[in-house]
PDB file of C-alpha atoms and ligand atoms in Angstrom:
ATOM      1  CA  UNK A 105      22.689  21.718  13.906  1.00  0.00           C
ATOM      2  CA  UNK A 106      22.958  19.594  17.054  1.00  0.00           C
ATOM      3  CA  UNK A 107      22.186  15.906  16.606  1.00  0.00           C
ATOM      4  CA  UNK A 108      19.528  16.148  19.320  1.00  0.00           C
ATOM      5  CA  UNK A 109      17.747  18.844  17.289  1.00  0.00           C
ATOM      6  CA  UNK A 110      17.702  16.633  14.194  1.00  0.00           C
ATOM      7  CA  UNK A 111      15.994  13.972  16.276  1.00  0.00           C
ATOM      8  CA  UNK A 112      13.435  16.485  17.553  1.00  0.00           C
ATOM      9  CA  UNK A 113      12.806  17.712  14.011  1.00  0.00           C
ATOM     10  CA  UNK A 114      12.416  14.265  12.464  1.00  0.00           C
ATOM     11  CA  UNK A 115      10.422  12.477  15.178  1.00  0.00           C
ATOM     12  CA  UNK A 116       7.003  13.907  14.163  1.00  0.00           C
ATOM     13  CA  UNK A 117       7.733  12.893  10.570  1.00  0.00           C
ATOM     14  CA  UNK A 118       8.322   9.304  11.680  1.00  0.00           C
ATOM     15  CA  UNK A 119       4.967   9.374  13.469  1.00  0.00           C
ATOM     16  CA  UNK A 120       3.264  10.573  10.259  1.00  0.00           C
ATOM     17  CA  UNK A 121       4.894   7.811   8.215  1.00  0.00           C
ATOM     18  CA  UNK A 122       3.907   5.164  10.785  1.00  0.00           C
ATOM     19  CA  UNK A 123       0.307   6.398  11.012  1.00  0.00           C
ATOM     20  CA  UNK A 124      -0.183   6.663   7.252  1.00  0.00           C
ATOM     21  CA  UNK A 125       1.284   3.217   6.606  1.00  0.00           C
ATOM     22  CA  UNK A 126      -1.206   1.749   9.081  1.00  0.00           C
ATOM     23  CA  UNK A 127      -4.051   3.653   7.403  1.00  0.00           C
ATOM     24  CA  UNK A 128      -3.161   2.670   3.830  1.00  0.00           C
ATOM     25  CA  UNK A 129      -2.533  -0.943   4.813  1.00  0.00           C
ATOM     26  CA  UNK A 130      -5.900  -0.986   6.553  1.00  0.00           C
ATOM     27  CA  UNK A 131      -7.469   0.286   3.336  1.00  0.00           C
ATOM     28  CA  UNK A 132      -5.957  -2.670   1.464  1.00  0.00           C
ATOM     29  CA  UNK A 133      -7.178  -5.078   4.142  1.00  0.00           C
ATOM     30  CA  UNK A 134     -10.669  -3.583   4.126  1.00  0.00           C
ATOM     31  CA  UNK A 135     -10.974  -3.998   0.351  1.00  0.00           C
ATOM     32  CA  UNK A 136      -9.773  -7.586   0.454  1.00  0.00           C
ATOM     33  CA  UNK A 137     -11.830  -8.585   3.494  1.00  0.00           C
ATOM     34  CA  UNK A 138     -14.976  -7.452   1.737  1.00  0.00           C
ATOM     35  CA  UNK A 139     -14.046  -9.424  -1.371  1.00  0.00           C
ATOM     36  CA  UNK A 140     -13.183  -6.265  -3.347  1.00  0.00           C
ATOM     37  CA  UNK A 141     -10.170  -5.696  -5.547  1.00  0.00           C
ATOM     38  CA  UNK A 142      -7.649  -3.427  -3.776  1.00  0.00           C
ATOM     39  CA  UNK A 143      -6.295  -0.590  -5.957  1.00  0.00           C
ATOM     40  CA  UNK A 144      -3.300  -0.558  -3.611  1.00  0.00           C
ATOM     41  CA  UNK A 145      -0.882  -3.437  -4.030  1.00  0.00           C
ATOM     42  CA  UNK A 146       1.849  -2.342  -1.625  1.00  0.00           C
ATOM     43  CA  UNK A 147       2.681   0.591   0.684  1.00  0.00           C
ATOM     44  CA  UNK A 148       6.106   1.738   1.815  1.00  0.00           C
ATOM     45  CA  UNK A 149       7.214   4.718   3.808  1.00  0.00           C
ATOM     46  CA  UNK A 150      10.342   6.440   4.972  1.00  0.00           C
ATOM     47  CA  UNK A 151      11.678   9.531   6.686  1.00  0.00           C
ATOM     48  CA  UNK A 152      14.314  11.221   4.533  1.00  0.00           C
ATOM     49  CA  UNK A 153      17.829  10.443   5.706  1.00  0.00           C
ATOM     50  CA  UNK A 154      19.745  13.355   7.276  1.00  0.00           C
ATOM     51  CA  UNK A 155      22.419  12.988   4.582  1.00  0.00           C
ATOM     52  CA  UNK A 156      19.766  13.372   1.840  1.00  0.00           C
ATOM     53  CA  UNK A 157      18.265  16.397   3.610  1.00  0.00           C
ATOM     54  CA  UNK A 158      21.734  17.979   3.829  1.00  0.00           C
ATOM     55  CA  UNK A 159      22.289  17.260   0.145  1.00  0.00           C
ATOM     56  CA  UNK A 160      18.975  18.889  -0.817  1.00  0.00           C
ATOM     57  CA  UNK A 161      19.710  21.896   1.421  1.00  0.00           C
ATOM     58  CA  UNK A 162      23.022  22.363  -0.336  1.00  0.00           C
ATOM     59  CA  UNK A 163      21.560  21.915  -3.813  1.00  0.00           C
ATOM     60  CA  UNK A 164      18.619  24.274  -3.241  1.00  0.00           C
ATOM     61  CA  UNK A 165      20.432  26.669  -0.866  1.00  0.00           C
ATOM     62  CA  UNK A 166      17.996  26.049   1.978  1.00  0.00           C
ATOM     63  CA  UNK A 167      18.781  27.371   5.479  1.00  0.00           C
ATOM     64  CA  UNK A 168      18.313  25.172   8.559  1.00  0.00           C
ATOM     65  CA  UNK A 169      15.360  27.256   9.773  1.00  0.00           C
ATOM     66  CA  UNK A 170      13.604  26.748   6.408  1.00  0.00           C
ATOM     67  CA  UNK A 171      13.937  22.943   6.209  1.00  0.00           C
ATOM     68  CA  UNK A 172      10.334  22.190   7.168  1.00  0.00           C
ATOM     69  CA  UNK A 173       8.953  24.914   4.925  1.00  0.00           C
ATOM     70  CA  UNK A 174      10.975  24.214   1.844  1.00  0.00           C
ATOM     71  CA  UNK A 175      11.491  20.452   1.825  1.00  0.00           C
ATOM     72  CA  UNK A 176       8.231  18.668   1.043  1.00  0.00           C
ATOM     73  CA  UNK A 177       9.404  15.086   1.170  1.00  0.00           C
ATOM     74  CA  UNK A 178      10.871  14.718   4.682  1.00  0.00           C
ATOM     75  CA  UNK A 179       8.013  12.260   5.196  1.00  0.00           C
ATOM     76  CA  UNK A 180       7.438  10.071   2.153  1.00  0.00           C
ATOM     77  CA  UNK A 181       4.876   7.393   1.385  1.00  0.00           C
ATOM     78  CA  UNK A 182       5.025   5.274  -1.743  1.00  0.00           C
ATOM     79  CA  UNK A 183       1.923   3.490  -2.951  1.00  0.00           C
ATOM     80  CA  UNK A 184       2.357   0.796  -5.567  1.00  0.00           C
ATOM     81  CA  UNK A 185      -0.560  -0.207  -7.781  1.00  0.00           C
ATOM     82  CA  UNK A 186      -0.979  -2.985 -10.303  1.00  0.00           C
ATOM     83  CA  UNK A 187      -2.588  -0.891 -13.035  1.00  0.00           C
ATOM     84  CA  UNK A 188      -2.429   2.731 -14.228  1.00  0.00           C
ATOM     85  CA  UNK A 189      -6.215   3.072 -13.621  1.00  0.00           C
ATOM     86  CA  UNK A 190      -5.640   2.204  -9.952  1.00  0.00           C
ATOM     87  CA  UNK A 191      -3.350   5.230  -9.553  1.00  0.00           C
ATOM     88  CA  UNK A 192      -6.246   7.597 -10.268  1.00  0.00           C
ATOM     89  CA  UNK A 193      -8.551   5.592  -7.966  1.00  0.00           C
ATOM     90  CA  UNK A 194      -6.021   5.994  -5.147  1.00  0.00           C
ATOM     91  CA  UNK A 195      -5.619   9.727  -5.888  1.00  0.00           C
ATOM     92  CA  UNK A 196      -9.413  10.137  -5.558  1.00  0.00           C
ATOM     93  CA  UNK A 197      -9.509   8.108  -2.347  1.00  0.00           C
ATOM     94  CA  UNK A 198      -6.840  10.411  -0.858  1.00  0.00           C
ATOM     95  CA  UNK A 199      -8.586  13.574  -2.081  1.00  0.00           C
ATOM     96  CA  UNK A 200     -11.846  12.453  -0.443  1.00  0.00           C
ATOM     97  CA  UNK A 201     -10.307  11.647   2.955  1.00  0.00           C
ATOM     98  CA  UNK A 202     -10.942  14.085   5.772  1.00  0.00           C
ATOM     99  CA  UNK A 203      -7.616  13.371   7.504  1.00  0.00           C
ATOM    100  CA  UNK A 204      -5.485  14.640   4.584  1.00  0.00           C
ATOM    101  CA  UNK A 205      -5.586  17.888   2.599  1.00  0.00           C
ATOM    102  CA  UNK A 206      -3.908  18.067  -0.784  1.00  0.00           C
ATOM    103  CA  UNK A 207      -1.509  20.994  -1.045  1.00  0.00           C
ATOM    104  CA  UNK A 208      -0.050  20.200  -4.443  1.00  0.00           C
ATOM    105  CA  UNK A 209      -0.199  17.513  -7.123  1.00  0.00           C
ATOM    106  CA  UNK A 210       2.023  16.531 -10.021  1.00  0.00           C
ATOM    107  CA  UNK A 211       0.821  14.069 -12.610  1.00  0.00           C
ATOM    108  CA  UNK A 212       3.963  12.557 -14.109  1.00  0.00           C
ATOM    109  CA  UNK A 213       1.798   9.655 -15.327  1.00  0.00           C
ATOM    110  CA  UNK A 214      -0.023  11.626 -18.018  1.00  0.00           C
ATOM    111  CA  UNK A 215       3.041  13.849 -18.511  1.00  0.00           C
ATOM    112  CA  UNK A 216       6.162  11.854 -17.808  1.00  0.00           C
ATOM    113  CA  UNK A 217       9.379  13.726 -16.963  1.00  0.00           C
ATOM    114  CA  UNK A 218      12.054  14.198 -19.598  1.00  0.00           C
ATOM    115  CA  UNK A 219      14.020  11.380 -17.957  1.00  0.00           C
ATOM    116  CA  UNK A 220      11.083   9.017 -18.615  1.00  0.00           C
ATOM    117  CA  UNK A 221      10.097   9.061 -14.926  1.00  0.00           C
ATOM    118  CA  UNK A 222       6.420   8.274 -14.318  1.00  0.00           C
ATOM    119  CA  UNK A 223       4.600   8.641 -11.017  1.00  0.00           C
ATOM    120  CA  UNK A 224       1.738  10.636  -9.495  1.00  0.00           C
ATOM    121  CA  UNK A 225       2.875  12.924  -6.678  1.00  0.00           C
ATOM    122  CA  UNK A 226       0.677  14.453  -4.014  1.00  0.00           C
ATOM    123  CA  UNK A 227       1.908  16.720  -1.279  1.00  0.00           C
ATOM    124  CA  UNK A 228      -0.625  16.505   1.525  1.00  0.00           C
ATOM    125  CA  UNK A 229      -1.025  18.083   4.934  1.00  0.00           C
ATOM    126  CA  UNK A 230      -1.615  15.639   7.766  1.00  0.00           C
ATOM    127  CA  UNK A 231      -2.173  16.464  11.447  1.00  0.00           C
ATOM    128  CA  UNK A 232      -0.372  14.599  14.183  1.00  0.00           C
ATOM    129  CA  UNK A 233      -1.212  14.920  17.849  1.00  0.00           C
ATOM    130  CA  UNK A 234       1.529  14.637  20.453  1.00  0.00           C
ATOM    131  CA  UNK A 235       2.004  15.907  24.007  1.00  0.00           C
ATOM    132  CA  UNK A 236       3.073  19.195  22.462  1.00  0.00           C
ATOM    133  CA  UNK A 237      -0.285  19.557  20.703  1.00  0.00           C
ATOM    134  CA  UNK A 238      -1.392  19.292  17.081  1.00  0.00           C
ATOM    135  CA  UNK A 239       1.126  19.810  14.296  1.00  0.00           C
ATOM    136  CA  UNK A 240       0.409  20.035  10.562  1.00  0.00           C
ATOM    137  CA  UNK A 241       2.975  18.023   8.657  1.00  0.00           C
ATOM    138  CA  UNK A 242       3.645  17.836   4.915  1.00  0.00           C
ATOM    139  CA  UNK A 243       3.970  14.396   3.352  1.00  0.00           C
ATOM    140  CA  UNK A 244       4.897  13.473  -0.192  1.00  0.00           C
ATOM    141  CA  UNK A 245       2.831  10.553  -1.495  1.00  0.00           C
ATOM    142  CA  UNK A 246       4.169   8.943  -4.660  1.00  0.00           C
ATOM    143  CA  UNK A 247       1.710   6.669  -6.455  1.00  0.00           C
ATOM    144  CA  UNK A 248       2.905   4.477  -9.320  1.00  0.00           C
ATOM    145  CA  UNK A 249       2.518   1.054 -10.906  1.00  0.00           C
ATOM    146  CA  UNK A 250       4.794  -1.915 -10.256  1.00  0.00           C
ATOM    147  CA  UNK A 251       6.394  -1.364 -13.663  1.00  0.00           C
ATOM    148  CA  UNK A 252       6.931   2.388 -13.089  1.00  0.00           C
ATOM    149  CA  UNK A 253       8.444   1.601  -9.698  1.00  0.00           C
ATOM    150  CA  UNK A 254      10.838  -0.930 -11.220  1.00  0.00           C
ATOM    151  CA  UNK A 255      12.082   1.681 -13.686  1.00  0.00           C
ATOM    152  CA  UNK A 256      12.338   4.484 -11.078  1.00  0.00           C
ATOM    153  CA  UNK A 257      14.265   2.287  -8.646  1.00  0.00           C
ATOM    154  CA  UNK A 258      16.849   1.283 -11.238  1.00  0.00           C
ATOM    155  CA  UNK A 259      17.145   4.795 -12.644  1.00  0.00           C
ATOM    156  CA  UNK A 260      17.519   6.274  -9.140  1.00  0.00           C
ATOM    157  CA  UNK A 261      20.430   3.911  -8.390  1.00  0.00           C
ATOM    158  CA  UNK A 262      22.109   4.818 -11.674  1.00  0.00           C
ATOM    159  CA  UNK A 263      21.567   8.537 -11.040  1.00  0.00           C
ATOM    160  CA  UNK A 264      23.193   8.069  -7.639  1.00  0.00           C
ATOM    161  CA  UNK A 265      26.090   6.175  -9.178  1.00  0.00           C
ATOM    162  CA  UNK A 266      26.820   8.617 -12.006  1.00  0.00           C
ATOM    163  CA  UNK A 267      25.516  11.859 -10.401  1.00  0.00           C
ATOM    164  CA  UNK A 268      25.469  14.449 -13.205  1.00  0.00           C
ATOM    165  CA  UNK A 269      27.618  12.335 -15.531  1.00  0.00           C
ATOM    166  CA  UNK A 270      25.424   9.481 -16.662  1.00  0.00           C
ATOM    167  CA  UNK A 271      26.894   8.090 -19.906  1.00  0.00           C
ATOM    168  CA  UNK A 272      24.647   8.796 -22.895  1.00  0.00           C
ATOM    169  CA  UNK A 273      24.382   5.105 -23.842  1.00  0.00           C
ATOM    170  CA  UNK A 274      22.895   4.346 -20.392  1.00  0.00           C
ATOM    171  CA  UNK A 275      20.532   7.329 -20.643  1.00  0.00           C
ATOM    172  CA  UNK A 276      19.377   6.012 -24.044  1.00  0.00           C
ATOM    173  CA  UNK A 277      18.781   2.546 -22.594  1.00  0.00           C
ATOM    174  CA  UNK A 278      16.744   4.081 -19.786  1.00  0.00           C
ATOM    175  CA  UNK A 279      14.691   6.098 -22.271  1.00  0.00           C
ATOM    176  CA  UNK A 280      13.993   2.892 -24.200  1.00  0.00           C
ATOM    177  CA  UNK A 281      13.101   1.069 -20.982  1.00  0.00           C
ATOM    178  CA  UNK A 282      10.717   3.907 -20.016  1.00  0.00           C
ATOM    179  CA  UNK A 283       8.891   3.458 -23.335  1.00  0.00           C
ATOM    180  CA  UNK A 284       8.699  -0.282 -22.615  1.00  0.00           C
ATOM    181  CA  UNK A 285       7.157   0.483 -19.202  1.00  0.00           C
ATOM    182  CA  UNK A 286       4.442   2.591 -20.875  1.00  0.00           C
ATOM    183  CA  UNK A 287       3.765  -0.226 -23.362  1.00  0.00           C
ATOM    184  CA  UNK A 288       3.705  -2.886 -20.616  1.00  0.00           C
ATOM    185  CA  UNK A 289       1.282  -0.912 -18.434  1.00  0.00           C
ATOM    186  CA  UNK A 290      -0.967  -0.334 -21.483  1.00  0.00           C
ATOM    187  CA  UNK A 291      -0.911  -4.035 -22.342  1.00  0.00           C
ATOM    188  CA  UNK A 292      -1.675  -5.032 -18.747  1.00  0.00           C
ATOM    189  CA  UNK A 293      -4.610  -2.607 -18.663  1.00  0.00           C
ATOM    190  CA  UNK A 294      -6.240  -4.517 -21.513  1.00  0.00           C
ATOM    191  CA  UNK A 295      -6.411  -7.650 -19.345  1.00  0.00           C
ATOM    192  CA  UNK A 296      -7.191  -5.740 -16.127  1.00  0.00           C
ATOM    193  CA  UNK A 297     -10.768  -7.022 -15.844  1.00  0.00           C
ATOM    194  CA  UNK A 298      -9.705 -10.639 -16.247  1.00  0.00           C
ATOM    195  CA  UNK A 299      -6.933 -10.262 -13.683  1.00  0.00           C
ATOM    196  CA  UNK A 300      -9.234  -8.445 -11.244  1.00  0.00           C
ATOM    197  CA  UNK A 301     -11.860 -11.192 -11.602  1.00  0.00           C
ATOM    198  CA  UNK A 302      -9.405 -13.988 -10.910  1.00  0.00           C
ATOM    199  CA  UNK A 303      -7.911 -12.106  -7.945  1.00  0.00           C
ATOM    200  CA  UNK A 304     -11.405 -11.453  -6.564  1.00  0.00           C
ATOM    201  CA  UNK A 305     -12.338 -15.136  -6.801  1.00  0.00           C
ATOM    202  CA  UNK A 306      -9.119 -16.006  -4.979  1.00  0.00           C
ATOM    203  CA  UNK A 307      -9.872 -13.448  -2.227  1.00  0.00           C
ATOM    204  CA  UNK A 308     -13.473 -14.608  -1.817  1.00  0.00           C
ATOM    205  CA  UNK A 309     -12.372 -18.247  -1.603  1.00  0.00           C
ATOM    206  CA  UNK A 310      -9.702 -17.423   0.990  1.00  0.00           C
ATOM    207  CA  UNK A 311     -12.284 -15.516   3.033  1.00  0.00           C
ATOM    208  CA  UNK A 312     -14.827 -18.386   2.999  1.00  0.00           C
ATOM    209  CA  UNK A 313     -12.150 -20.935   3.922  1.00  0.00           C
ATOM    210  CA  UNK A 314     -11.035 -18.726   6.834  1.00  0.00           C
ATOM    211  CA  UNK A 315     -14.647 -18.497   8.062  1.00  0.00           C
ATOM    212  CA  UNK A 316     -15.144 -22.284   7.792  1.00  0.00           C
ATOM    213  CA  UNK A 317     -11.947 -23.004   9.703  1.00  0.00           C
ATOM    214  CA  UNK A 318     -12.924 -20.498  12.364  1.00  0.00           C
ATOM    215  CA  UNK A 319     -16.353 -22.105  12.804  1.00  0.00           C
ATOM    216  CA  UNK A 320     -14.832 -25.601  12.994  1.00  0.00           C
ATOM    217  CA  UNK A 321     -12.369 -24.364  15.603  1.00  0.00           C
ATOM    218  CA  UNK A 322     -15.228 -22.912  17.683  1.00  0.00           C
ATOM    219  CA  UNK A 323     -17.134 -26.208  17.399  1.00  0.00           C
ATOM    220  CA  UNK A 324     -14.282 -27.979  19.211  1.00  0.00           C
ATOM    221  CA  UNK A 325     -15.481 -26.547  22.526  1.00  0.00           C
ATOM    222  CA  UNK A 326     -19.120 -27.603  22.082  1.00  0.00           C
ATOM    223  CA  UNK A 327     -19.495 -30.534  19.658  1.00  0.00           C
ATOM    224  CA  UNK A 328     -18.273 -34.101  20.126  1.00  0.00           C
ATOM    225  CA  UNK A 329     -15.021 -35.178  18.486  1.00  0.00           C
ATOM    226  CA  UNK A 330     -16.651 -37.705  16.128  1.00  0.00           C
ATOM    227  CA  UNK A 331     -18.917 -35.042  14.656  1.00  0.00           C
ATOM    228  CA  UNK A 332     -16.045 -32.578  14.233  1.00  0.00           C
ATOM    229  CA  UNK A 333     -13.956 -35.172  12.400  1.00  0.00           C
ATOM    230  CA  UNK A 334     -16.928 -35.848  10.102  1.00  0.00           C
ATOM    231  CA  UNK A 335     -17.250 -32.114   9.386  1.00  0.00           C
ATOM    232  CA  UNK A 336     -13.506 -31.793   8.756  1.00  0.00           C
ATOM    233  CA  UNK A 337     -13.502 -34.698   6.297  1.00  0.00           C
ATOM    234  CA  UNK A 338     -16.469 -33.160   4.514  1.00  0.00           C
ATOM    235  CA  UNK A 339     -14.606 -29.828   4.297  1.00  0.00           C
ATOM    236  CA  UNK A 340     -11.492 -31.421   2.738  1.00  0.00           C
ATOM    237  CA  UNK A 341     -13.688 -33.259   0.219  1.00  0.00           C
ATOM    238  CA  UNK A 342     -15.515 -30.056  -0.741  1.00  0.00           C
ATOM    239  CA  UNK A 343     -12.299 -28.015  -0.858  1.00  0.00           C
ATOM    240  CA  UNK A 344     -10.899 -30.366  -3.520  1.00  0.00           C
ATOM    241  CA  UNK A 345     -13.856 -29.583  -5.798  1.00  0.00           C
ATOM    242  CA  UNK A 346     -12.486 -26.026  -6.152  1.00  0.00           C
ATOM    243  CA  UNK A 347     -15.995 -24.598  -6.407  1.00  0.00           C
ATOM    244  CA  UNK A 348     -16.612 -21.348  -4.502  1.00  0.00           C
ATOM    245  CA  UNK A 349     -20.411 -21.781  -4.549  1.00  0.00           C
ATOM    246  CA  UNK A 350     -20.210 -25.240  -2.961  1.00  0.00           C
ATOM    247  CA  UNK A 351     -17.796 -23.897  -0.334  1.00  0.00           C
ATOM    248  CA  UNK A 352     -20.166 -21.039   0.431  1.00  0.00           C
ATOM    249  CA  UNK A 353     -23.106 -23.459   0.815  1.00  0.00           C
ATOM    250  CA  UNK A 354     -21.031 -25.616   3.167  1.00  0.00           C
ATOM    251  CA  UNK A 355     -20.065 -22.531   5.203  1.00  0.00           C
ATOM    252  CA  UNK A 356     -23.747 -21.587   5.616  1.00  0.00           C
ATOM    253  CA  UNK A 357     -24.686 -25.134   6.684  1.00  0.00           C
ATOM    254  CA  UNK A 358     -21.866 -25.048   9.199  1.00  0.00           C
ATOM    255  CA  UNK A 359     -23.176 -21.739  10.569  1.00  0.00           C
ATOM    256  CA  UNK A 360     -26.572 -23.378  11.161  1.00  0.00           C
ATOM    257  CA  UNK A 361     -24.902 -26.278  13.032  1.00  0.00           C
ATOM    258  CA  UNK A 362     -22.872 -23.805  15.153  1.00  0.00           C
ATOM    259  CA  UNK A 363     -26.001 -21.754  15.810  1.00  0.00           C
ATOM    260  CA  UNK A 364     -27.784 -24.946  16.989  1.00  0.00           C
ATOM    261  CA  UNK A 365     -25.014 -25.648  19.491  1.00  0.00           C
ATOM    262  CA  UNK A 366     -25.112 -22.046  20.679  1.00  0.00           C
ATOM    263  CA  UNK A 367     -28.874 -22.199  21.290  1.00  0.00           C
ATOM    264  CA  UNK A 368     -28.439 -25.543  23.072  1.00  0.00           C
ATOM    265  CA  UNK A 369     -25.703 -23.995  25.268  1.00  0.00           C
ATOM    266  CA  UNK A 370     -27.978 -21.102  26.233  1.00  0.00           C
ATOM    267  CA  UNK A 371     -30.820 -23.557  27.069  1.00  0.00           C
ATOM    268  CA  UNK A 372     -28.468 -25.645  29.257  1.00  0.00           C
ATOM    269  CA  UNK A 373     -27.299 -22.538  31.078  1.00  0.00           C
ATOM    270  CA  UNK A 374     -30.879 -21.559  31.931  1.00  0.00           C
TER     271      UNK A 374
HETATM  272  P1  0O2 B1141      15.141  11.273  -3.538  1.00  0.00           P
HETATM  273  O1  0O2 B1141      16.562  10.858  -3.466  1.00  0.00           O
HETATM  274  O2  0O2 B1141      14.252  10.217  -4.096  1.00  0.00           O
HETATM  275  O3  0O2 B1141      14.615  11.814  -2.246  1.00  0.00           O
HETATM  276  P2  0O2 B1141      11.817  18.570  -4.975  1.00  0.00           P
HETATM  277  O4  0O2 B1141      13.192  18.139  -5.405  1.00  0.00           O
HETATM  278  O5  0O2 B1141      10.999  17.452  -4.375  1.00  0.00           O
HETATM  279  O6  0O2 B1141      11.808  19.761  -4.108  1.00  0.00           O
HETATM  280  P3  0O2 B1141      10.898  18.463  -7.605  1.00  0.00           P
HETATM  281  O7  0O2 B1141      12.134  17.834  -8.147  1.00  0.00           O
HETATM  282  O8  0O2 B1141      10.214  19.453  -8.481  1.00  0.00           O
HETATM  283  O9  0O2 B1141      11.131  19.147  -6.242  1.00  0.00           O
HETATM  284  O10 0O2 B1141       9.879  17.384  -7.176  1.00  0.00           O
HETATM  285  P4  0O2 B1141       9.434  16.145  -7.981  1.00  0.00           P
HETATM  286  O11 0O2 B1141       9.722  16.300  -9.409  1.00  0.00           O
HETATM  287  O12 0O2 B1141       8.018  15.927  -7.575  1.00  0.00           O
HETATM  288  O13 0O2 B1141      10.398  15.013  -7.425  1.00  0.00           O
HETATM  289  C1  0O2 B1141      10.288  14.575  -6.116  1.00  0.00           C
HETATM  290  C2  0O2 B1141      10.788  13.151  -6.006  1.00  0.00           C
HETATM  291  O14 0O2 B1141      10.324  12.375  -7.100  1.00  0.00           O
HETATM  292  C3  0O2 B1141      12.297  13.002  -6.085  1.00  0.00           C
HETATM  293  O15 0O2 B1141      12.835  13.256  -4.820  1.00  0.00           O
HETATM  294  C4  0O2 B1141      12.423  11.552  -6.515  1.00  0.00           C
HETATM  295  O16 0O2 B1141      12.168  10.677  -5.429  1.00  0.00           O
HETATM  296  C5  0O2 B1141      11.298  11.412  -7.494  1.00  0.00           C
HETATM  297  N1  0O2 B1141      11.766  11.740  -8.849  1.00  0.00           N
HETATM  298  C6  0O2 B1141      11.547  12.882  -9.528  1.00  0.00           C
HETATM  299  N2  0O2 B1141      12.108  12.816 -10.739  1.00  0.00           N
HETATM  300  C7  0O2 B1141      12.706  11.613 -10.844  1.00  0.00           C
HETATM  301  C8  0O2 B1141      13.448  10.942 -11.874  1.00  0.00           C
HETATM  302  O17 0O2 B1141      13.686  11.453 -12.965  1.00  0.00           O
HETATM  303  N3  0O2 B1141      13.910   9.679 -11.596  1.00  0.00           N
HETATM  304  C9  0O2 B1141      13.655   9.063 -10.404  1.00  0.00           C
HETATM  305  N4  0O2 B1141      14.132   7.829 -10.238  1.00  0.00           N
HETATM  306  N5  0O2 B1141      12.963   9.675  -9.419  1.00  0.00           N
HETATM  307  C10 0O2 B1141      12.498  10.925  -9.632  1.00  0.00           C
HETATM  308  P5  0O2 B1141      14.333  13.739  -4.678  1.00  0.00           P
HETATM  309  O18 0O2 B1141      14.447  14.456  -3.386  1.00  0.00           O
HETATM  310  O19 0O2 B1141      14.751  14.497  -5.916  1.00  0.00           O
HETATM  311  O20 0O2 B1141      15.158  12.433  -4.621  1.00  0.00           O
END
């Protein structure tokens, strides 16, 4: 196939990957901005390399004209979660979205592969719109925990290194490591609520601090310098107390001060 044709074939897949990364990252941001725990920890995406597509075509005896039909992971998104429970939350979020339709799902979390591989796979249809019109594209979304991803990354590299001839002592080590991943994820799930609470408090605090700093910055254009310095000093003093409630109270008081200046500004304009 001509190189130009490869580019034409793969370009829509790059658009899908770019759009979905923006959407999943926005989902993370939305959760965090509203002080909620995000079930998504990290999102990555890629378009399959031509060399990997050629390899798969050879292995599965796929003709050029059947590439798009028979290869489901030309566009791939990987979603990394902290806890096993989050995987199922993300699966439900995807299933309930109107911009994606699930074509197929494989739960290698409840039923890990013989290799020890764990991950939840969804093949979804996603529409892209270009000058040529609307095109339905298949995307493989892999959802797994940080621990599962660690194992899969290492195992993938070893598979690549040894191809079909992985020494049995390495395979045994990997099987043992896969069992350790299951145990680690189980152990982490038992402290999930505590971890979620502490992460939420951190998010809420970061959000309040951002709002306070924003208000102080806006005050620079309306209040006098002496007052702003007084407010700043007060903020640093309160920040050291490490008490979210006190910070929140301070933020509300600051809003009232800012509101006062705004009303005064409107009066002066009239
Ligand atoms: P690569 O190099 O990651 O792209 P398919 O091959 O997709 O047509 P299959 O094998 O039934 O059909 O699909 P499955 O089982 O859902 O696997 C799809 C992808 O999951 C693989 O893509 C891997 O990325 C990953 N995967 C599956 N099994 C394993 C495993 O045992 N170890 C690791 N590390 N990853 C696995 P590719 O195209 O096979 O490989």
